[in-house]
Amino acid sequence: MQDLAEGVAYFQQDVFPAKAELFARLATTHRPHTLFIGCSDARVVPELITQQEPGELFVIRTAGNLVPAHPLGVDGADGVAAGIEYALAVLGVRDIVVCGHSACGAMTALAAGQDLADLPAVARWLRHAAPAGAPQDEVGVLIRNNVAVQLAHLATHPAVARALAAGAVTLHGWVYDIPTGTVERIDPATGRPTARAA
Ligand code: ZN
């Protein structure tokens, strides 16, 4: 916790003053251009990877960068769906990135068929990734396939479907490689890497 307190102090003294104009504008403006859906993994930091300033990315991070498909469960209390709906219908984001990453704990657990009896919430959550592949799949393949599956889930959300039909939004699949810092683009149709530049 001491690290966080020191970080806040450094932010206030050195970082904030250098961007005071930006933060003054952001006080009354929230107009991010992109919805970034990434993994909760501490090593995958959306603003760092993409070098975006505060205010530019609307971010949803879940374990395994999973996006439950529409319709929602019976209770309807789905934070991911709410974030997607808000980003599209209110903020009007023009691009959505679903970003997987190397060494993903969620995908590794699935690929290895790990016993999750002691992690019932994790086990339930990972069911949203189930169509991505069989447990024996190599984890790298599973990570890429999972991005494609989550893009398909994303398209089932009514706000996304409407925006896609209107040509108002573009979906992108990425896989971030932690040791090299590179980003691989994933073909949503095949789950395989594409040579196309961002
Ligand atoms: Zn992960």
Coordinates of C-alpha atoms and ligand atoms in Angstrom, one line a residue:
M1 CA 0.0 0.0 0.0
Q2 CA 3.0 2.3 0.6
D3 CA 3.9 2.0 -3.1
L4 CA 0.4 3.2 -4.0
A5 CA 0.6 6.2 -1.6
E6 CA 4.0 7.1 -3.0
G7 CA 2.7 6.8 -6.5
V8 CA -0.3 9.1 -5.8
A9 CA 2.1 11.7 -4.3
Y10 CA 4.3 11.5 -7.4
F11 CA 1.3 11.8 -9.7
Q12 CA 0.1 14.9 -7.9
Q13 CA 3.4 16.6 -7.7
D14 CA 5.0 15.7 -11.1
V15 CA 2.6 14.0 -13.5
F16 CA -0.7 16.0 -13.0
P17 CA 0.8 19.5 -13.4
A18 CA 2.4 18.5 -16.7
K19 CA -1.0 17.5 -18.1
A20 CA -3.1 20.0 -16.2
E21 CA -4.7 21.3 -19.5
L22 CA -5.8 17.8 -20.4
F23 CA -7.3 17.0 -17.0
A24 CA -9.1 20.4 -17.0
R25 CA -10.7 19.4 -20.3
L26 CA -11.5 15.9 -19.1
A27 CA -13.3 17.3 -16.1
T28 CA -16.3 18.0 -18.3
T29 CA -15.7 15.8 -21.3
H30 CA -15.8 12.0 -21.7
R31 CA -15.5 11.0 -25.3
P32 CA -13.3 7.9 -25.7
H33 CA -12.8 6.7 -29.3
T34 CA -12.3 3.1 -28.5
L35 CA -13.7 0.4 -26.2
F36 CA -10.8 -1.8 -25.1
I37 CA -11.7 -5.2 -23.7
G38 CA -8.7 -6.8 -22.1
C39 CA -7.7 -9.3 -19.5
S40 CA -7.5 -8.3 -15.8
D41 CA -3.9 -9.6 -15.9
A42 CA -1.7 -7.0 -14.2
R43 CA 0.9 -7.2 -17.0
V44 CA -1.5 -6.1 -19.7
V45 CA -2.0 -2.4 -19.4
P46 CA -4.2 -1.0 -22.2
E47 CA -3.1 2.6 -22.1
L48 CA 0.6 1.6 -21.9
I49 CA 0.4 -0.8 -24.8
T50 CA -1.4 1.6 -27.0
Q51 CA 0.2 4.8 -25.7
Q52 CA -3.2 6.5 -25.2
E53 CA -3.9 9.4 -22.8
P54 CA -6.6 9.4 -20.1
G55 CA -9.9 9.9 -21.8
E56 CA -9.1 8.0 -24.9
L57 CA -9.9 4.4 -24.0
F58 CA -13.1 3.1 -22.4
V59 CA -11.8 -0.1 -20.7
I60 CA -13.4 -3.3 -19.6
R61 CA -11.0 -5.9 -18.1
T62 CA -12.2 -9.4 -17.2
A63 CA -10.4 -12.6 -16.4
G64 CA -9.4 -14.1 -19.8
N65 CA -10.8 -11.0 -21.6
L66 CA -14.1 -12.9 -21.8
V67 CA -17.3 -11.3 -23.1
P68 CA -20.5 -13.2 -22.1
A69 CA -22.8 -13.5 -25.1
H70 CA -26.2 -11.9 -25.2
P71 CA -28.8 -12.6 -23.8
L72 CA -27.8 -12.2 -20.2
G73 CA -28.4 -14.6 -17.3
V74 CA -31.7 -14.5 -15.4
D75 CA -30.6 -11.7 -13.0
G76 CA -29.5 -9.5 -15.8
A77 CA -26.9 -7.9 -13.6
D78 CA -24.1 -8.1 -16.1
G79 CA -21.4 -5.4 -15.7
V80 CA -19.7 -6.4 -19.0
A81 CA -22.9 -6.0 -21.0
A82 CA -23.7 -2.6 -19.3
G83 CA -20.2 -1.3 -20.1
I84 CA -20.6 -2.4 -23.8
E85 CA -24.0 -0.8 -24.1
Y86 CA -22.8 2.4 -22.5
A87 CA -19.7 2.6 -24.7
L88 CA -21.7 2.2 -27.9
A89 CA -25.1 3.9 -27.2
V90 CA -23.8 6.8 -25.1
L91 CA -20.2 7.4 -25.7
G92 CA -20.3 6.4 -29.4
V93 CA -17.0 4.6 -29.6
R94 CA -15.9 3.9 -33.2
D95 CA -13.7 0.9 -32.5
I96 CA -13.7 -2.1 -30.2
V97 CA -10.6 -4.1 -29.4
V98 CA -10.7 -7.5 -27.8
C99 CA -7.2 -8.1 -26.6
G100 CA -5.8 -11.5 -25.4
H101 CA -2.3 -12.1 -24.2
S102 CA 0.5 -14.6 -23.9
A103 CA 0.8 -16.6 -20.6
C104 CA -2.9 -15.9 -19.8
G105 CA -3.8 -17.7 -16.5
A106 CA -7.4 -18.2 -17.6
M107 CA -6.4 -19.8 -20.9
T108 CA -3.7 -21.8 -19.3
A109 CA -6.2 -23.2 -16.8
L110 CA -8.5 -24.2 -19.7
A111 CA -5.7 -25.6 -21.9
A112 CA -4.4 -27.7 -19.0
G113 CA -7.8 -28.8 -17.9
Q114 CA -6.9 -27.6 -14.4
D115 CA -9.1 -28.7 -11.4
L116 CA -11.0 -25.6 -10.4
A117 CA -13.0 -27.1 -7.6
D118 CA -11.6 -24.6 -5.1
L119 CA -12.4 -21.7 -7.5
P120 CA -16.1 -22.1 -8.2
A121 CA -16.5 -18.5 -9.4
V122 CA -13.6 -18.8 -11.8
A123 CA -14.9 -22.1 -13.1
R124 CA -18.4 -20.6 -13.7
W125 CA -16.8 -17.5 -15.4
L126 CA -14.6 -19.6 -17.7
R127 CA -17.6 -21.3 -19.2
H128 CA -17.9 -18.2 -21.4
A129 CA -14.6 -19.3 -23.0
A130 CA -15.7 -22.9 -23.5
P131 CA -16.3 -22.8 -27.3
A132 CA -12.7 -21.5 -27.8
G133 CA -11.2 -25.0 -27.9
A134 CA -10.8 -28.4 -26.4
P135 CA -8.8 -28.7 -23.1
Q136 CA -5.9 -30.4 -25.0
D137 CA -5.4 -27.4 -27.3
E138 CA -2.1 -25.7 -27.2
V139 CA -2.4 -22.6 -25.0
G140 CA -1.2 -20.3 -27.8
V141 CA -3.9 -21.6 -30.2
L142 CA -6.5 -21.3 -27.4
I143 CA -5.6 -17.7 -26.7
R144 CA -6.1 -16.7 -30.3
N145 CA -9.2 -18.8 -30.8
N146 CA -10.6 -17.2 -27.6
V147 CA -10.2 -13.7 -29.0
A148 CA -12.2 -14.8 -32.1
V149 CA -14.9 -16.4 -29.9
Q150 CA -15.2 -13.2 -27.7
L151 CA -15.5 -11.0 -30.8
A152 CA -18.4 -13.3 -31.9
H153 CA -20.0 -12.9 -28.4
L154 CA -19.5 -9.2 -28.6
A155 CA -21.5 -9.0 -31.9
T156 CA -24.5 -10.7 -30.2
H157 CA -25.0 -7.6 -27.9
P158 CA -27.8 -5.5 -29.4
A159 CA -25.9 -2.2 -29.1
V160 CA -22.9 -3.7 -31.0
A161 CA -25.2 -5.4 -33.6
R162 CA -26.9 -2.0 -34.2
A163 CA -23.6 -0.2 -34.6
L164 CA -22.2 -2.8 -36.9
A165 CA -25.3 -2.7 -39.1
A166 CA -25.0 1.1 -39.3
G167 CA -21.3 0.8 -40.2
A168 CA -20.6 2.9 -37.1
V169 CA -18.1 0.6 -35.3
T170 CA -15.2 -1.7 -36.3
L171 CA -14.2 -4.8 -34.2
H172 CA -10.5 -5.8 -33.8
G173 CA -8.9 -8.9 -32.3
W174 CA -5.4 -8.6 -30.8
V175 CA -3.0 -10.8 -28.9
Y176 CA -0.4 -9.0 -26.8
D177 CA 2.9 -10.8 -26.3
I178 CA 4.3 -10.0 -22.9
P179 CA 8.1 -10.8 -23.4
T180 CA 8.4 -8.9 -26.7
G181 CA 5.7 -6.2 -26.4
T182 CA 4.4 -7.0 -29.8
V183 CA 0.7 -7.0 -30.8
E184 CA -0.6 -9.7 -33.2
R185 CA -3.8 -9.0 -35.1
I186 CA -6.3 -11.8 -35.1
D187 CA -8.7 -12.6 -38.0
P188 CA -12.1 -12.8 -36.2
A189 CA -13.3 -15.4 -38.7
T190 CA -10.5 -17.9 -38.2
G191 CA -8.8 -17.0 -34.9
R192 CA -5.5 -17.0 -36.8
P193 CA -3.0 -14.2 -37.0
T194 CA -3.4 -11.8 -39.9
A195 CA -0.6 -9.9 -41.6
R196 CA -2.8 -6.8 -41.9
A197 CA -1.4 -3.7 -40.1
A198 CA -3.5 -2.1 -37.3
Ligands
ZN1 ZN -5.2 -13.2 -19.0

